[in-house]
Every structure is written in structure tokens, then in C-alpha cells.
Amino acid sequence: MSRGTSGGTGGGLLVAGTTSDAGKSVVTAGICRWLVRQGVKVAPFKAQNMSLNSFVTREGAEIGRAQAMQAQAARVEPTALMNPVLLKPGSDRSSQVVLMGKPVGEMSARGYHGGRQAQLLGTVLECLAELRGTYDAVICEGAGSPAEINLRRTDIVNMGIARNARLPVLVVGDIDRGGVFASFFGTVALLSPEDQAFVAGFLVNKFRGDVTLLEPGLDMLESLTGRRTYGVLPFQHGLGIDEEDGLRVSLRGSVRESEVSSPVGEDILRVAVCAIPLMSNFTDVDALAAEPGVVVRFVDRAEELVDADLVVVPGTRGTVRALEWLRERGLADALARRAAQGRPVLGICGGFQILGEHIEDEVESRAGQVEGLGLLPVRVRFAREKTLTRPVGEALGEPVEGYEIHHGVAQVTGGEPFLDGCRVGEVWGTHWHGSLESDGFRRAFLREVAAAAGRRFVPAADTSFGSLREEQLDRLGDLIEEHADTDALWRLIESGAPTGLPFIPPGAPA
């Protein structure tokens, strides 16, 4: 049945979380997919995102990759309006600030929270208002926890945006971590009375077991807070699509907890991804992990490259730092040995730059001229203006699409052309992110890798990465539709938080 608002400003909801990684991104995507299947014109929104995984929109704007995924869930084209502020960490204390899709400079955490963040509130609210004037509903994602009392004064992504835009707030908690009831109660109790008035209730994420055993606790939580639980989502493997933070990615195990399907041929292919510092857009290897018989691991030791059929050096926000890290750990020598032996290596973006002859960087690290690994005939000079494009081309006889996000400008002086980069023997390099999502090209590339590695691996002829992504997004929509009170959720989106919600002491400190 089609739903819609009564006209004027579209409905809205803020999905907050008790912690980072509570499931805000996937819940937001699931609500978007559920709504669009009900005939609702819906858009995602995240006022401020901190992520090393980003995406380039068709108008050439850089936004968080999670918001691009949520736009796909909503079946709309992603735009800069959906993520007006993006912070890309360059160290533990500073980040590049990307405003409306374009970088505007580096800033320390103290400088950003000390005043710059509050100045961006007007821009954020204008973007949200424009989306709400265009769509029936806008599903907003918060960041971290709304109860970060040290940052509340300058907050523009959690309760700051909820109160200014009068959005009801749904707090998501990851019960798989334990302590979810304390987290729910404590989150509300650390908010001011004015903020608490917008917190409508809770959503339990990643529950394992018999939900009837949880229900007495949910009833007690409601009696303590005056707020209901809008659903209990069961634990499901493989739903962490387009995660935001490459700094916390596990170095062990396969990507996204994915189970490796049986190979079509006689052998599997082992892919090792070097988990370099400030790793960015590690989602590039998701398409490899989706192939039956391909095992993807993140590694940080030289000996872990020995049995790999393909080694990927991914993108990074710190090319020179990553290069030093590879040398310190012996991985640089291991890559050189692989190249000499004719064993496949793929460098993407920053990884491509690392494989070159030398890097001239007065922008990112300000290290000046640094020698690269010398595995590709490429010289890189960092420009102050960032390249943000959506290239289309052909490689290995197959059409390819991708996107570029980099300051480094590559001068290729030899080798075979490869996606605006080059190839020498079995060492490949390109600035193109997302190229492996092109099914025909990915299969052709894996055939080359298998031949060089001496593996009797055969790519599946019918693997469609786009279809698999759609299936994942539908699974998220199914979770909401089957395990949340969707009628109550819609009332929140359309009408806002219930009136008369009780104050839970002590509230935020003065």
C-alpha cells in the first residue's frame, strides 16, 4: 500500500545509536528500502560523516560511501545534499574537511569542535530542508552516540539536528555486545530535558535466540523510560555493507564475515589485502569476496603474502605513511619478490602510487620527494586540488566503470595501459576505485590472476555484483518489515515524537 505525507515538508526520522557500530547505517538503509517498497519517495541523510570510505556522485561530489549505499537502498541518485560534511581522518588528531563534496582544508579535532562545526549547522539544516521539500520522507543517520556530553554544545549530527529540524529519534542498540538495556537507559538519562523530548524509543539490533525471553526486559525498559521498543532485529551474517571506518577493520578473517561459496573450477583463489594505515575504500575488494571460490583476507605480516594468489595494495589517506609501514614490516620486500617471480599484485589509488618509482608530496604528508617501491614506471606528484571523477573505459576487452578520489597525479612512463594506469608483467596499478564491480572485467581479471598463479580457478559466469548488492539491500528491508512495528515507525516519520514523553534524571550536566 502506498504511503505519503500530507504535503509541505516531508516526514523525517533520526536513527541514532548507543555506540559507534551499533547498526545505524544498515538500519537507515533498511528503513529506506522498506519505505520505497511501500511507494514512499525517500532519501537518506547524514549531516556529518567521519569515514575513509567515500564515493563520487555524478556531479563530482565526494560523500560517504554509506550514504551512497543508502541512496541505492532508496532507489535514488546520491548527491552531496545527503552528506554535506565529510571528515576524512589523516591522523588521530586531524582530518580533511569535505564540505558539499569538495575538500576545504585540514583541521584538528580541537579546531573543528571548537567552532568550525557549529558554523556548519546552517548549511546542514539547509540541505536537510531541501531534501524534505523534495521527498515524502528523509531518514537521517546520527554519528557515534547522541549522549556524547562533551560534544553536545557544537553537535550538528545527533540531537543538534533533531531539535533544530524537530525530528523524532530512534536509538539503535547492538545487543550482541551486551549491556543493551543499560545503554538505552543511560543514553536517554544523559540528555537534557529538551533533547529527551525527541527520543521516541528504541530498536534492538543483532539479537540471537528466543525473543520471548527478551520481552520482559523490554517491558521494564518502557516502564523505566516511558519509551517503547519499535522492533528486535535478529542477527544475520554478511550485512555490514559499505562500512564507514577502515581504521577498525579486522585484520583477520574474510571480508564482511562472508562465507566463501564453492569454486566453479577445481581451485580457490586466495586474495591478501595489505591493511595499510589510513586504509580507504577497502570496499573495492567486496566484489572479489562475492565471487564463488575467492577468499579475501586483510593481512599485516609479510609471511601472509606467501600463499596468496593475488595481493592488493588498497587506497589510503596517507600514501607516504603507508609506504613507510610496508617497509618497516617487510611487506615491501615481499611485494618486490612477488613482482620478480611474476606473481600478481594490484595497486588501487594510493596503492598504485606506492608501487611507482617516486612520490613528490607537499600536500598530504609534506614529505617532499620519496622513493616508491619501483614496481611500476610511474611518477606521482601531489596536487592541492583533489581529482573527483567517474571514469568509464575498457580493459581486458571488457567495459569498466569506476570513480577516482585522489590528490596524486600520476605520470605513466611505460608499461601496458590499464585503466589510466599501467601494467608491467603481473603488477597492475590504477587510480580507479570500484572497477572490480564491473562483472565482465572482474571475471577477465581473475582469469589472468589464476593463470599467473597456476590455479585451476574458473570465475562464475553468472555472478552479478549489482544483483548481489540489491539482494543485500532487500534483506535489510525485510528485516525492518518483518521484525519492526512498521505502522508505529510510519507514525513517527509522519507525525514526530509522541507528546508527553517523561524526563529521565539526571539529564545532561549543566
Short mmCIF file of C-alpha atoms in Angstrom, two decimals, residues 10 12 34 36 64 72 90 95 98 100 107 123 181 186 209 211 224 226 256 287 325 330 346 403 423 474:
data_model
loop_
_atom_site.label_atom_id
_atom_site.label_comp_id
_atom_site.label_asym_id
_atom_site.label_seq_id
_atom_site.Cartn_x
_atom_site.Cartn_y
_atom_site.Cartn_z
CA GLY A 10 8.30 15.75 4.20
CA GLY A 12 11.63 12.52 8.87
CA TRP A 34 11.20 -0.77 3.28
CA VAL A 36 10.50 2.73 -1.12
CA GLY A 64 30.43 8.92 2.49
CA GLN A 72 20.78 2.86 -3.56
CA GLY A 90 44.64 11.88 8.26
CA SER A 95 41.01 15.27 9.32
CA VAL A 98 34.94 17.93 2.79
CA MET A 100 29.30 19.84 -0.04
CA MET A 107 41.61 20.72 10.60
CA THR A 123 24.49 24.51 5.77
CA PHE A 181 19.38 -2.11 28.44
CA GLY A 186 21.93 5.72 30.01
CA GLY A 209 17.75 -16.57 20.36
CA VAL A 211 12.72 -13.09 21.54
CA LEU A 224 11.56 3.00 33.37
CA GLY A 226 8.23 5.79 29.14
CA ARG A 256 32.15 -8.85 5.86
CA ALA A 287 33.37 -7.60 -5.40
CA TRP A 325 54.71 0.97 7.12
CA GLY A 330 58.92 -6.36 5.47
CA LEU A 346 47.21 -4.97 -7.80
CA TYR A 403 35.40 6.53 -9.61
CA ARG A 423 50.65 -2.94 -16.07
CA ASP A 474 16.30 -6.26 0.14
#
